[in-house]
Amino acid sequence: MSTPTTSAQQGTGRRDAHIERPEIRRTSLLRQSLVITRRNLIHIRRMPEMLLDVTIQPVMFVLLFAFVFGGSIAVGGSPAGYREWLMAGIMGQTIAFASFIVAVGLTADIDKGIVDRLRSLPINPAAVLVGRSISSLLHSSIGVVIMSLTGLAVGWRIREGVLDAMLAYALLLSWGFAMIWVGILVGSAMRSVEAVNGLMFATMFPITFLADTFAPTEAMPGVLRTVAEWNPLSSLVQAVRELWGNDVPVGPDAALPLQHPVLSTLIWVALITAVTAPLALRAFARRTAD
Amino acid sequence: MFLIGIVTEGTVIGVAHDHAIEAEGLVKEFGETLAVDDVSFAVPRGTVLGLLGPNGAGKTTTVRMMTTLTKPTRGTARVAGHDVLADPAAVRRSMGLTGQSATVDELLTGRENIWLIGSLYGIDARAVGRIADDLLERFSLADAGDRIVKTYSGGMRRRLDLAVSLVATPPVLFLDEPTTGLDPRSRLELWDVLRELVREGTTLLLTTQYLEEADHLADNIVVIDHGRVIAEGTPIELKDASGRAALVVTVSRSEDLQRAADLMVSIVPDHHIDESARRITAQGEGLADVTRLAAAFEDSGIDLDDLGLQRPSLDDVFLHLTGHRAEDPSTPRDDEDVA
């Protein structure tokens, strides 16, 4: 985008003069990304069932875990304690599924040739990814809002200060940011939406369960407990719990990341992004450029 | 200095030869596979080039290189004087692309599709609105403009696809198999629209597997097979190159067939009789033979269904050039286009 763009420069000679062209202005990456974001949001408006993954599904999880399993999982000594404890876990799982949303949307666009069409336009190629990322984060945010409301209905409360509560939401979003890169990587590598669905179900469900999301790690057998506590998602969930005041203090024998959950969440986010972002960009370039 | 040099060079070439599109030794390798092998051609401004070849010949890959979607392994191309390697952004501003499958957004309305691409070009919202009205009207989509594309027929999608490519009125338009999958009526409609664009000065490059399409639309044809250019010229030149015209006489009653053949011997010595079609085919020299034959038959009392000079079809040309038919599904496709 280094050359200035005015309509006068479009043609290469006077013979084009009779083709009247509209004024083409140079636009910023942000503006281009927002146009693509708006297009993705129109999709959600036309197909509200796209939101099932961040509405009905997590609400069902809250209700299932709170009332079906809740009685048998002792946290803080009472079912009400478990319900509060559970909320951060389900939020963490919902935001981890942002990768899913990005991957499905991106694969569909590549598959249908939309990405090619966008790449043939005089825009920054990154706008396709940035626009997809923004709309996916908004998509996930809708889930977080709905979950918060559901939580309030089943007795969950924020028991710490406003700033801490905001920080918890910010950590969730930063986690969503890291997940976007995972989503771009998977979306670029997979050849169809079905393949994305298959891969993500097979990996994301175990990963989000093998953590301190739905059950405390203390009761897990040795090796599994270590894996669960080193699961990056556990740090996020524990951090959010502490910031909302929904936590039961972790034991002194818990793994290192859980002793400093906020810091370790930030490190995990930076690490995941640093590893997956270059891979994701390369996979996307390779997938779309040949 | 470097940039100025390229622009100047591009402009000079553009004016001197007046070419809107130039491909120079384009090569594309995918691993071991050579998808496009040294393809060169030039398209004069305001004309139509038909890139003709069977599935997997390398047409799509060639178009993708010329539209900056994929980098050539070797060689380069210029669009409206801009080099695809040196200044891809300028190329993208100068051209429109309609891909092989209709790449419109199914969940958006027709108008929103035009809005999306127009906004990304950097055309302001009010101008995009006006352009959308014009384009929808012109492509007979005015009534369907506010319906989501999912409800459109195949022909409507194709027309919208083309309309979207025209949002910024690009001087150069690339169409990759624009009528594949269309019913004959929609195809004819699309041809009309394309002819009108060319009348207005647009330069068109279209790929097609349909010989008929290239014959109808293209000023020049480049025939490509297995990634290589195997022939080029105007449709008439290509037909002439693959053999002389044939005189064809069809009699009304099969019992007249032998008498008709005897009559023809005096004018054209060699002929071939096809009894089931009641048809006699002979090598003719030109229209003079037709006139002489017509005069001879007029006095003979033999009723004719048809008498005429038949140039070889482009299908015959393709067979002549490649040894296989262009639309034969059994054609080996070992170098499939990468979509």
CSV table of C-alpha atoms in Angstrom, one decimal, chain B residues 23 212 234:
chain,number,residue,atom,x,y,z
B,23,ALA,CA,2.1,-12.8,-19.6
B,212,GLU,CA,-18.4,-22.5,-28.4
B,234,THR,CA,-8.2,-15.7,-33.9
